[in-house]
Each structure stands twice: as C-alpha cells, then as structure tokens.
Short mmCIF file of C-alpha atoms in Angstrom, two decimals:
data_model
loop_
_atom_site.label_atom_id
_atom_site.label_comp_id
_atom_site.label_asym_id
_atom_site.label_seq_id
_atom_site.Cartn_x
_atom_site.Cartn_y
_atom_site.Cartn_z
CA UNK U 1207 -25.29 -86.67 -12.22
CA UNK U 1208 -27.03 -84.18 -10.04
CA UNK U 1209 -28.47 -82.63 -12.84
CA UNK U 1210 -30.47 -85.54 -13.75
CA UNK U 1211 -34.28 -85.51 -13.84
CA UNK U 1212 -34.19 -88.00 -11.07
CA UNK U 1213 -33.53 -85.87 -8.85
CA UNK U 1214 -34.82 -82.84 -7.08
CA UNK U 1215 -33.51 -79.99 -5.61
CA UNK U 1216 -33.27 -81.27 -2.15
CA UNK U 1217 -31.52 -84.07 -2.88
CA UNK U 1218 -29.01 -81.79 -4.92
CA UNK U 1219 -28.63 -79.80 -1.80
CA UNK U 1220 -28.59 -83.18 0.06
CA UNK U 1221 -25.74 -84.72 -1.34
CA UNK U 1222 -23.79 -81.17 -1.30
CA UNK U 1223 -24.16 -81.59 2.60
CA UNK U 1224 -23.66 -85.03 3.29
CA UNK U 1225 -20.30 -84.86 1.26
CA UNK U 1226 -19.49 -81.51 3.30
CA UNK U 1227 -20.35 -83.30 6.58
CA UNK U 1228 -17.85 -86.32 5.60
CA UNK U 1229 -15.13 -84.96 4.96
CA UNK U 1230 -15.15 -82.72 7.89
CA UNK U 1231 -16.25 -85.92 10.53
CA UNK U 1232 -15.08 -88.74 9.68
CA UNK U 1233 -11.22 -88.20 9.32
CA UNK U 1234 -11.89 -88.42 13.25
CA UNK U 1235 -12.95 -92.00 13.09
CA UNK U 1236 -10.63 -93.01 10.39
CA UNK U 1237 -8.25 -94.69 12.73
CA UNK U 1238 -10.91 -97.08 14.06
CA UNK U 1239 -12.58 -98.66 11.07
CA UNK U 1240 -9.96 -100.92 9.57
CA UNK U 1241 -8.66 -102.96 12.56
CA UNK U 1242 -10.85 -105.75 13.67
CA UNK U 1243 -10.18 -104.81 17.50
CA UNK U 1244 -11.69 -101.08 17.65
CA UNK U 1245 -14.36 -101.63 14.57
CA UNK U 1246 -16.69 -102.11 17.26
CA UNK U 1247 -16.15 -98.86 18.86
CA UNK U 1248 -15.88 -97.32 15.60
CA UNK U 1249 -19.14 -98.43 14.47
CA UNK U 1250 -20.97 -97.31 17.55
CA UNK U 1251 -19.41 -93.88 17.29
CA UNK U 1252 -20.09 -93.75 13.61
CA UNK U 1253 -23.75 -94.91 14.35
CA UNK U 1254 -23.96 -91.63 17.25
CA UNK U 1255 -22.58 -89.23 14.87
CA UNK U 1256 -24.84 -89.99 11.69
CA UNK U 1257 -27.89 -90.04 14.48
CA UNK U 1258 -26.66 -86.61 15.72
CA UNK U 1259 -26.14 -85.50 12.53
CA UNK U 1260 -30.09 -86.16 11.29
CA UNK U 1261 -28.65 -88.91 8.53
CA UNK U 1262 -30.19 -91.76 10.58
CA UNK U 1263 -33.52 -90.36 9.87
CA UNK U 1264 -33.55 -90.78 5.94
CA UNK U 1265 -33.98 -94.60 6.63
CA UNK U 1266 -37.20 -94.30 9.15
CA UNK U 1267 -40.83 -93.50 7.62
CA UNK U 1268 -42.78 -91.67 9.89
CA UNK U 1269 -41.84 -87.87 11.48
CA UNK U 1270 -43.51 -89.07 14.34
CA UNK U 1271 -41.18 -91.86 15.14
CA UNK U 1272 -37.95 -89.48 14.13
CA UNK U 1273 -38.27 -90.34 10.45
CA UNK U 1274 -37.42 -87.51 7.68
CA UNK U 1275 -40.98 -87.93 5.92
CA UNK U 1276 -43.74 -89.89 6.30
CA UNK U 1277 -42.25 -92.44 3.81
CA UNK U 1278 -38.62 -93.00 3.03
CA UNK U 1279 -37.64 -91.23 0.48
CA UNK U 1280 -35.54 -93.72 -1.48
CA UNK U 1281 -33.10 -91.89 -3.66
CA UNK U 1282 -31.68 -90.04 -0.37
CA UNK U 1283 -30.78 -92.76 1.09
CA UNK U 1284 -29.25 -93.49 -2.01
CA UNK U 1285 -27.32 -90.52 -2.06
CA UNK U 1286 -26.14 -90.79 1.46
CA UNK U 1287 -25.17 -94.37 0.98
CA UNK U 1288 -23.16 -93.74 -2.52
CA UNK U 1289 -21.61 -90.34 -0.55
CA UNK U 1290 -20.26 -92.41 2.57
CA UNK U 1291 -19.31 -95.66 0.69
CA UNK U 1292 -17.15 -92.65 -1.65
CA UNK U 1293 -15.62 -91.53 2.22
CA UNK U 1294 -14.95 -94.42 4.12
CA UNK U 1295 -17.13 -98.35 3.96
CA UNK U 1296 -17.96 -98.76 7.53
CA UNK U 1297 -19.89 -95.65 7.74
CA UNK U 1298 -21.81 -96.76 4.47
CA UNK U 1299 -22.29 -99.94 6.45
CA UNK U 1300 -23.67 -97.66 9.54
CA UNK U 1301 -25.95 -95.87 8.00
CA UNK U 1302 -27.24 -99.34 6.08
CA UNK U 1303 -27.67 -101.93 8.63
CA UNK U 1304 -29.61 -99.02 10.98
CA UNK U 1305 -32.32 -98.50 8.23
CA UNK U 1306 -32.37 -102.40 6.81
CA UNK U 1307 -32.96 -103.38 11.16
CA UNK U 1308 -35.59 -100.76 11.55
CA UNK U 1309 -37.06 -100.63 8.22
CA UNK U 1310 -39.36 -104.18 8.89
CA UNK U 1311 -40.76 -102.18 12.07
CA UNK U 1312 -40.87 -99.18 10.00
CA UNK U 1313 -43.23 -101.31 7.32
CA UNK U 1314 -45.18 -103.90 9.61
CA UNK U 1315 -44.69 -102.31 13.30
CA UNK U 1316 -47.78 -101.70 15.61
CA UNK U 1317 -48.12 -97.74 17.62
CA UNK U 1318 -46.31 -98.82 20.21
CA UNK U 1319 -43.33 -100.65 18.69
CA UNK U 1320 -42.79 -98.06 16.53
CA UNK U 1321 -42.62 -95.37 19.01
CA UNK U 1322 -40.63 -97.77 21.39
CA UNK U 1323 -37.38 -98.87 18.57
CA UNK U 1324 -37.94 -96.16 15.73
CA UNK U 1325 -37.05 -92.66 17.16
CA UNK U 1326 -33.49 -94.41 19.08
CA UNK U 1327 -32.60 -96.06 15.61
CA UNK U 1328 -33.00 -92.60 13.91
CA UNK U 1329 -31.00 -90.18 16.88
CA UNK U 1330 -28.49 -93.43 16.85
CA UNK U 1331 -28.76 -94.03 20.39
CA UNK U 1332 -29.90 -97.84 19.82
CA UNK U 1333 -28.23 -100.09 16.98
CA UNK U 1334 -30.57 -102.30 14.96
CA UNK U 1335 -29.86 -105.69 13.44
CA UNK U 1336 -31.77 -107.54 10.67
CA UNK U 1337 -31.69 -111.23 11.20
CA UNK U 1338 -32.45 -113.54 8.45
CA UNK U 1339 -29.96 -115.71 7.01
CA UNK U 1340 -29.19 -118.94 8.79
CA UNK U 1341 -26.65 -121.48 8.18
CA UNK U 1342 -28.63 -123.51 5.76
CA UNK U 1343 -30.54 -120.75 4.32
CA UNK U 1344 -29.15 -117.86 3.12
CA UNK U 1345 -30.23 -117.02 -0.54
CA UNK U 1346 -33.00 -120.01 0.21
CA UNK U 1347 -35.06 -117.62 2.72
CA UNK U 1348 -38.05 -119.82 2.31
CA UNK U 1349 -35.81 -122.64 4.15
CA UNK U 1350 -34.42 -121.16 7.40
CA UNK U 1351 -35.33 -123.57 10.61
CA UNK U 1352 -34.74 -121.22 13.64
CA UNK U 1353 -38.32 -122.06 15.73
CA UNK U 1354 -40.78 -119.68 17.38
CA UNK U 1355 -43.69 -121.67 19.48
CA UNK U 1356 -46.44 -120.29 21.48
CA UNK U 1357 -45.95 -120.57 25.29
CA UNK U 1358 -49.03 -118.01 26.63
CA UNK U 1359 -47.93 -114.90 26.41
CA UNK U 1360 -45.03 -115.54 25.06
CA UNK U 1361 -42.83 -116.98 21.91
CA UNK U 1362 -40.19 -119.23 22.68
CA UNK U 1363 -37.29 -119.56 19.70
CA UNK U 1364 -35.17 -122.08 19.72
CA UNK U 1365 -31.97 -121.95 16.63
CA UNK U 1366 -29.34 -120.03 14.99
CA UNK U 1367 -28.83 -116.64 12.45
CA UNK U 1368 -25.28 -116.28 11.15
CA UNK U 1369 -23.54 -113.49 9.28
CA UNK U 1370 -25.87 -111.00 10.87
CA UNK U 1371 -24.59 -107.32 10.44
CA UNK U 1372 -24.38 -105.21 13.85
CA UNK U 1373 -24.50 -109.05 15.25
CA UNK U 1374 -22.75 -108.37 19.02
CA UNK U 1375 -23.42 -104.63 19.53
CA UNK U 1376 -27.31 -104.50 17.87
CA UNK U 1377 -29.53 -103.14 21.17
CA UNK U 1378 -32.26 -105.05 19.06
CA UNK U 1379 -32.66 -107.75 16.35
CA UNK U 1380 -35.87 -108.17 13.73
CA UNK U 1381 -35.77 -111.99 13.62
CA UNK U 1382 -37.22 -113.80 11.41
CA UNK U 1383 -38.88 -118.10 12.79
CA UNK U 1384 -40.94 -120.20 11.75
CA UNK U 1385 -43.90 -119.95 13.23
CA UNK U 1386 -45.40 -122.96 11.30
CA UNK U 1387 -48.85 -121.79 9.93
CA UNK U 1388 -48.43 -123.34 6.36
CA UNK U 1389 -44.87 -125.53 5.10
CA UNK U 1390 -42.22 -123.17 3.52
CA UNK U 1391 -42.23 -119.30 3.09
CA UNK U 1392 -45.95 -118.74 4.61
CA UNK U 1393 -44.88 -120.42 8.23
CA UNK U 1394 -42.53 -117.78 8.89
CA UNK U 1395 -43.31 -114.32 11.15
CA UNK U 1396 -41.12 -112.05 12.41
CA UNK U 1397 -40.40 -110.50 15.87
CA UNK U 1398 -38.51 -107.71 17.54
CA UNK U 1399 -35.87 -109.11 20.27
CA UNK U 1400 -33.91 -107.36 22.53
CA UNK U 1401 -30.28 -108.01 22.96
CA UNK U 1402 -30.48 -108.44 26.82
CA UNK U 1403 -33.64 -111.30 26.10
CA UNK U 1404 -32.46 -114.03 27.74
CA UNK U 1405 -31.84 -117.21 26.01
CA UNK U 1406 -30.18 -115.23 23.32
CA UNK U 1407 -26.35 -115.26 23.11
CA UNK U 1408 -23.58 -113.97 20.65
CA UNK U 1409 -22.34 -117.41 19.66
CA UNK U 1410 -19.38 -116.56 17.58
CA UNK U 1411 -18.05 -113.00 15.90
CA UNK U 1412 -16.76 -112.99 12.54
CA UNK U 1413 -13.96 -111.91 10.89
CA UNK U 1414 -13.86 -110.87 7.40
CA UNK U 1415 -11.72 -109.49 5.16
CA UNK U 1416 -13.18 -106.10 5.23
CA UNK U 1417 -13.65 -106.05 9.16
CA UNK U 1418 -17.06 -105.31 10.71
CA UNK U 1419 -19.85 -106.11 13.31
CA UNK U 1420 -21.00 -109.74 12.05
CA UNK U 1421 -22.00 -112.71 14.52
CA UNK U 1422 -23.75 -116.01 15.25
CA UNK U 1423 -26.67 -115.66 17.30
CA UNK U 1424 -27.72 -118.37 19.50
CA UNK U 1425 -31.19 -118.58 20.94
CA UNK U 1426 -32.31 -121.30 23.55
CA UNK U 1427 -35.63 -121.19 25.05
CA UNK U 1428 -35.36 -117.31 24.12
CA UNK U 1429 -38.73 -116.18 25.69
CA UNK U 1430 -40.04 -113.43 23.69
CA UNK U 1431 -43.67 -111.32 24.30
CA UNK U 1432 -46.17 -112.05 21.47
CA UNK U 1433 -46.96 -108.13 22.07
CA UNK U 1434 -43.12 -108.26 19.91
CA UNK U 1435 -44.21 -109.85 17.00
CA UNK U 1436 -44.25 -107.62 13.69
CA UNK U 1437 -47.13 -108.19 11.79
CA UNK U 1438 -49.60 -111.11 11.82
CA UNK U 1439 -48.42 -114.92 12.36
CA UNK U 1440 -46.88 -116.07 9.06
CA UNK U 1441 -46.36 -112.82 7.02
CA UNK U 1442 -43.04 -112.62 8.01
CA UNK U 1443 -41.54 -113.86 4.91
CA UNK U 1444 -43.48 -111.32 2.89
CA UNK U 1445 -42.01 -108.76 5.35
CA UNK U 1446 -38.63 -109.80 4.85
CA UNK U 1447 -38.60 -109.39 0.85
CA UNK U 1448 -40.63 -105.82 1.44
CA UNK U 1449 -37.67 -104.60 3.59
CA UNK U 1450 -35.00 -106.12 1.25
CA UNK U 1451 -37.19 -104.77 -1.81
CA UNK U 1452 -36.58 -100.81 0.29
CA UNK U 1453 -33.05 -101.01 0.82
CA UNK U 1454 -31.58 -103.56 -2.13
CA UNK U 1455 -31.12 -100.22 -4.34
CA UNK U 1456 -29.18 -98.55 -2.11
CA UNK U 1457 -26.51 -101.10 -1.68
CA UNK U 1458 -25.98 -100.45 -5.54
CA UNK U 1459 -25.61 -97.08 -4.46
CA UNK U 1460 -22.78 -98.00 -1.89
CA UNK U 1461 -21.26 -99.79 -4.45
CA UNK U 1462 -21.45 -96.67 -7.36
CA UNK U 1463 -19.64 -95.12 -4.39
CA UNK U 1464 -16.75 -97.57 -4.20
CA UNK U 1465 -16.54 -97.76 -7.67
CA UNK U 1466 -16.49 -93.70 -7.98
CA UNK U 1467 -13.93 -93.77 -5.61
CA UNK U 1468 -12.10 -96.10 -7.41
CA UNK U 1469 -12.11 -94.39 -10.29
CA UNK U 1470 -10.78 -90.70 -8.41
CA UNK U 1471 -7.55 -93.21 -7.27
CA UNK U 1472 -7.05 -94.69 -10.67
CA UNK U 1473 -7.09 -91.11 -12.50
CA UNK U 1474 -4.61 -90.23 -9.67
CA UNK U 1475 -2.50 -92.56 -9.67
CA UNK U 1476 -2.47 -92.73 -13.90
CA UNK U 1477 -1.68 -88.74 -14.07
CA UNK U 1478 1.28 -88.78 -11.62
CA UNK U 1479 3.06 -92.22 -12.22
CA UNK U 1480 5.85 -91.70 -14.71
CA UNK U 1481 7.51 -94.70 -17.18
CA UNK U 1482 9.33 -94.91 -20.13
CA UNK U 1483 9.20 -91.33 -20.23
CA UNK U 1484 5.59 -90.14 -19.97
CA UNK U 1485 3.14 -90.61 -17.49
CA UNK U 1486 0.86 -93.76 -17.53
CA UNK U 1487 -2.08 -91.78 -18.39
CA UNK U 1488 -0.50 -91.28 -21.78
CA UNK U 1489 -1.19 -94.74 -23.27
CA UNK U 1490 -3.63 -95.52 -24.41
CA UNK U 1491 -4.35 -98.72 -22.97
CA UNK U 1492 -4.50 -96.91 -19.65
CA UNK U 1493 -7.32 -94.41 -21.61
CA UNK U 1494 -9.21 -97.09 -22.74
CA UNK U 1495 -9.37 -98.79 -18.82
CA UNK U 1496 -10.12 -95.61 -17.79
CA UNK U 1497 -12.80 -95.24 -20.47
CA UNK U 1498 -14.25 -98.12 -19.53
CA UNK U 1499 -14.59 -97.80 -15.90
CA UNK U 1500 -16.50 -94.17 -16.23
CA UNK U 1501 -18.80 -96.58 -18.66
CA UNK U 1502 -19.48 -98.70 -16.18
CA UNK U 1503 -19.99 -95.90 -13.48
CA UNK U 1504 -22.72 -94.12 -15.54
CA UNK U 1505 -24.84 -97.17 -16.78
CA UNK U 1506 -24.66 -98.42 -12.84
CA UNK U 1507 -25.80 -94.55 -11.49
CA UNK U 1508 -28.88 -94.32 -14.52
CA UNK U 1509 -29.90 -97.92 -13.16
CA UNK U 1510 -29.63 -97.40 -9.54
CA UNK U 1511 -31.57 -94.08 -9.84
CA UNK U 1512 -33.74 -95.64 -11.90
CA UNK U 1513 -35.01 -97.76 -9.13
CA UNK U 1514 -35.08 -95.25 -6.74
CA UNK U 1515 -36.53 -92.83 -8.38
CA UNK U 1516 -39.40 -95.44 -9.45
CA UNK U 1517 -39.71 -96.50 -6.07
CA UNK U 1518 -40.43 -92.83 -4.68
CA UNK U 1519 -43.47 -93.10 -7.39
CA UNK U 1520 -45.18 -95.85 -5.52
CA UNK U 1521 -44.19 -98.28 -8.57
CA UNK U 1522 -43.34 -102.05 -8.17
CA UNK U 1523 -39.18 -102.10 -8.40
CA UNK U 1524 -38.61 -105.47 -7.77
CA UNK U 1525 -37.32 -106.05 -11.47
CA UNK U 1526 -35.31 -102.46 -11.48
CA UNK U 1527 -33.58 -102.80 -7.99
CA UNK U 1528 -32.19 -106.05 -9.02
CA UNK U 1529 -30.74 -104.73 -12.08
CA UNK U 1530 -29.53 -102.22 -10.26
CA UNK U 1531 -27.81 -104.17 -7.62
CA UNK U 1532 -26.59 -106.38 -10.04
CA UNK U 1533 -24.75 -104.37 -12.08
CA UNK U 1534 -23.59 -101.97 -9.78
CA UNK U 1535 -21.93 -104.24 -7.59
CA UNK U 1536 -20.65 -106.45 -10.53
CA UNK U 1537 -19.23 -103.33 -11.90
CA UNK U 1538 -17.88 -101.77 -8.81
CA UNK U 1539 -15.67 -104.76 -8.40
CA UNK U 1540 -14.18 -104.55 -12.52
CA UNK U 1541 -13.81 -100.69 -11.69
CA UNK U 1542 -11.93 -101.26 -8.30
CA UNK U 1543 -9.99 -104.22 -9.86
CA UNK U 1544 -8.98 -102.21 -12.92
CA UNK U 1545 -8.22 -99.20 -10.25
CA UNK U 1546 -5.60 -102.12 -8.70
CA UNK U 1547 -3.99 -102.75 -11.77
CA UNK U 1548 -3.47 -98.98 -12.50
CA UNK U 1549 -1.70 -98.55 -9.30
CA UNK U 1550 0.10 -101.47 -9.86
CA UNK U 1551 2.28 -103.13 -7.03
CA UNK U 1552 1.22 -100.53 -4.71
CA UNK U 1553 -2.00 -101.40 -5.36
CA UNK U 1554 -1.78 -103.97 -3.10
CA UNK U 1555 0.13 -102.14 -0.17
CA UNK U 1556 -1.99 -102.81 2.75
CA UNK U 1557 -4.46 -99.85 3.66
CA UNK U 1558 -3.87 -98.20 0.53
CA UNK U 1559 -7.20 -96.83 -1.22
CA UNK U 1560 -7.65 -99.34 -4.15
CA UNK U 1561 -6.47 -102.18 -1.47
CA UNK U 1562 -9.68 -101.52 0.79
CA UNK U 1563 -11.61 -101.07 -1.37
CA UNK U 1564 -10.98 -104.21 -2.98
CA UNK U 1565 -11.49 -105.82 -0.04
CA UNK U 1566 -14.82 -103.85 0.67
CA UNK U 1567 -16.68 -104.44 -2.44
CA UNK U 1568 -16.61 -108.01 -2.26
CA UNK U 1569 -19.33 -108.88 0.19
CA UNK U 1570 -21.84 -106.55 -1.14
CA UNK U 1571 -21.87 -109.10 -4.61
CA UNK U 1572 -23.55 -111.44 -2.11
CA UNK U 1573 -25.26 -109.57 0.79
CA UNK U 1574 -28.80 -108.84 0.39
CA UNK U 1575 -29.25 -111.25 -2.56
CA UNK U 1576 -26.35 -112.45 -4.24
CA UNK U 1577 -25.79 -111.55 -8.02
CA UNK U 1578 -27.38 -115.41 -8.95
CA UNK U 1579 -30.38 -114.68 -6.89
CA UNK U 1580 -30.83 -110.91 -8.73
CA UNK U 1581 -30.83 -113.01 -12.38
CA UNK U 1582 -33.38 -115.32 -11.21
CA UNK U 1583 -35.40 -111.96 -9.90
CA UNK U 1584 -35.06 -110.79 -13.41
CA UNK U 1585 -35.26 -113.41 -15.97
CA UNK U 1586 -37.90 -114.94 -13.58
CA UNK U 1587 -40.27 -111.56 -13.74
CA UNK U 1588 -39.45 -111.29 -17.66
CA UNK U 1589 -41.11 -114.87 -18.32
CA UNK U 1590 -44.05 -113.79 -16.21
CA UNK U 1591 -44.67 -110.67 -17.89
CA UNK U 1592 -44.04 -112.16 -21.01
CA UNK U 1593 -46.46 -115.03 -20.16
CA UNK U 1594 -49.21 -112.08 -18.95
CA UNK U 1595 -48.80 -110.46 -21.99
CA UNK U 1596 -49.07 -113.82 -24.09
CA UNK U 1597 -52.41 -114.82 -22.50
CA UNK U 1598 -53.47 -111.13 -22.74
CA UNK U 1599 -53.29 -111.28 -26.78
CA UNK U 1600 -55.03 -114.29 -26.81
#
C-alpha cells in the first residue's frame, strides 16, 4: 500500500517507525487496556508515551503550539491511527480522542488558547476531551440543549454531554451550548472548560464492551470565562462539523487497522488448524472468505487514502471521508466477523485476538457519525451536485 501515489516518502518512513515503535512499547501496557479497572491508568500512560514519543504532535497544526507542521497533515494521522488500531485499540483510541479534543482549538482557537491547551495535548502531559453528543442529540447535533448564558465576564452552562471519550480523566473539555443567537444549529458556540471548573462533575462512567474512558458530564451553574470561548458566539456548530470533517477519515483508518489485523489472525489460524486431514486453508470456502476479506481491505485503504490524501490538497472531503468511514468500518466488522468464524469456537475465547477485536470495532460504526448519518452525507451531496449541475445546463 505504501507504494501508492498517495503517499510520500515520509509517510513511508512514517509508518516504518510507528510500527517499529509499537511493537517495542506497547507490550508494556498490554496488561492494562482490557480490564475496565486499570483502563484508566492505561490510557494516561498510553497518552504520556505517544506525547514522549512525538506521535501526539501529528494531530496539532501549528509548530509553534507543538504541532508537526503548520497544518495537520491528514494521511499521517491516518497512518498512525491504522498502525496502532493493527497493535492494540486503546492506543488507537489515545492518539484519537487527543487530536479530535484539541483539533476545534487547533481550527478556531485565539494566541493565547492555543499556546495555553495545544503544546500539553501534543507532549501528552494534558488529556483533551471533545464534548458534543448529549442524551437527546447525538447524530441530531443541531438539537443538543446543554445552556451557556452570559453572566459579565463569564458563561454560565447549565446541562448534560454523555458518551464523551476521555470523559473522567480529560484535564480539559471543548464543549459545545447553546448560546441562543438564532433557533437550531446557528445558536450554538463552543468553549474550552477545565476539568477542575467548578459546577462541572463526572456524573456517571461508562462501561462498554470494549472498555475505555467514557462519562456523563454534569454542569450546574458551571462558570466559565468568555476569554474561553472558541470562536465567535454561534459558530460553534460549524466548528464542530470542521473538526469531525479533520478526523472522520482517520477513524476509517483505525478501522482498516482492525480489519488488517483481522485478516493476519484469520490467515493464521486457517494455515495451522488441521481437519479431515488437511488444513482449513485448503478449502476452498475458507479461500474464498479469505478472498473476500483482502477485497474488502483494499477498496476500504484506496477510499480512506483517498480522503486523506484530498484533504492534504486543500479540497472539500466531506463526500470522500464519509465514504470512507462508511465502508471501512462496515467492512472492518464483515472482515473481523469472518476472522471469528475462521477461528471457530476459539474465536470466542475471551481475550483472544478476533474476540477483541470484535468487540472493538463495534462502536466506531456509530462514533463520529454513525453509518446512517454517512449515507445521508452522501446521497444528500450527490442530489446537490446533481441539482448544481442541472441548473448549470440550463
């Protein structure tokens, strides 16, 4: 894949030393990830070692804030994301939710905001959150309720975010409230709040089948310094799909690295398993799964890369990176499935391979815009363009 026109050669040499780096650091950490009581501790460390490493930095824009380049260079984060998902999910997940919590500041942030959150998200040694979805609005953005009012110098927010990643150990939230400057999306801003701001409380953690950092966030008379807000009154909505538009390609690469692991298990597994006398890999039925899951590997990599490399061209990719997402998480989960059926009754032994990542996959078909919401992106910018081009020829 390397040798793709995508790419150049320092990302070829990038993903050569990010794959290097994993499998020399994060054996270390291994024991921590998949139990819900140390996946705290096991994200922090994670979050310190890709900071310490210089991986943090792919996901900040601007070398004077501790970025990698002045803009972020969207098909390295790819390839880190699609190398660590390959090593082990809650690194992937690290790495992620410290460039989706920054990136808003990253995009919208004044001087001294930037300088203040940007260079501790990229050496690791503060953990961002992005807080958006609510519990009446999660794909419906447009709807969430959690209020920001002026009170002089201040913003007090009153209302709730759920299923917000890094939720409980984040040293800072983006949060998005409505503000109320105009009904629906263009009443919303967004702000940066601190985790010690008081008023705001971890309401509940949450467990989910893959375990990481999620929570309910509580805020109640949460006072917060209009000097904090990110961007002017009522753009926050539009700042919201900007960041999401940045990093929604990359979560198709995290899930072309499940699904490439998947696939390494799966031609494992078929080449050592013997039955009736061969192994498994010689029938064909197994070929023909296998066949099928390197299918739906490549056509996920060309569209993910697609995206990216589309994106790093200053094009609109609002059309690509939800193909890409689409697909690549869609096919992730037939690839890991398939993977399960391969290994057969083991492939359901808690904490094998093809058993995480089963559970891993899942959430990322409904994070950051679930599959439904990436059709509507699509067939929704088809009819326009088709409509632009109608009225063009007329």
């Amino acid at each position: 894949m390397l040798d793709w026109p995508f790419f150049d050669d320092r990302h070829r040499a990038l993903a050569r030393e990010i794959d290097a780096w994993c499998g020399e650091h994060l054996p270390a950490v291994e024991p921590l990830m998949h139990e819900r009581a140390t996946v705290d501790e096991a994200c922090r460390q994670l979050v310190r070692m890709l900071g310490e490493a210089g991986w943090l930095r792919y996901g900040i824009g601007g070398t004077a804030y501790g970025g990698h380049g002045e803009q972020i260079d969207t098909r390295a984060v790819c390839l880190l994301r699609e190398t660590l998902a390959k090593h082990a999910g809650l690194a992937d997940f690290a790495l992620a939710m410290q460039g989706l919590g920054s990136g808003a500041i990253t995009l919208a942030g004044t001087e001294a905001q930037k300088h203040r959150y940007l260079p501790r998200a990229a050496s690791g040694t503060a953990i961002a959150a992005f807080a958006l979805t609510e519990p009446e609005s999660g794909s419906d953005v447009a709807a969430l309720t959690l209020a920001a009012r002026e009170n002089g110098n201040d913003y007090v927010l009153d209302g709730e975010k759920t299923w917000i990643s890094n939720g409980g150990i984040a040293d800072f939230y983006v949060v998005f409230a409505r503000t109320g400057e105009a009904p629906g999306a263009r009443g919303i801003s967004a702000f940066v709040v601190d985790a010690d701001t008081s008023g705001l409380v971890v309401a509940e953690r949450l467990d989910v089948m893959a375990p990481h950092p999620l929570a309910r966030l509580c805020f109640t008379g949460a006072r917060v310094p209009k000097r904090n807000l990110l961007g002017p009154p009522g753009t926050g909505f539009k700042l919201a799909m900007r960041t999401l538009d940045v990093f929604r390609t990359s979560v198709a690469a995290a899930a072309l690295g499940f699904a490439r692991r998947a696939l390494s298990a799966a031609l494992e597994r078929a080449t050592s398993r013997h039955l009736f006398g061969q192994t498994l890999a010689d029938f064909q039925l197994t070929q023909a799964k296998l066949a099928q899951m390197a299918l739906t590997i490549d056509t996920a990599a060309l569209l993910v890369y697609r995206a990216a490399w589309l994106r790093d061209q200053g094009k609109r990719v609002t059309r690509e990176a939800a193909m890409a997402k689409w697909h690549a998480t869609e096919g992730a989960q037939q690839v890991i499935d398939a993977a399960v059926q391969i290994w057969g009754g083991e492939g359901v032994r808690s904490g094998t391979a093809v058993e995480t990542l089963y559970r891993e996959i899942r959430s990322l078909r409904i994070y950051e815009g679930a599959t439904e919401v990436q059709q509507l992106i699509v067939g929704r910018d088809l009819l326009s363009e088709y409509a632009a081009c109608q009225g063009a020829s007329q």
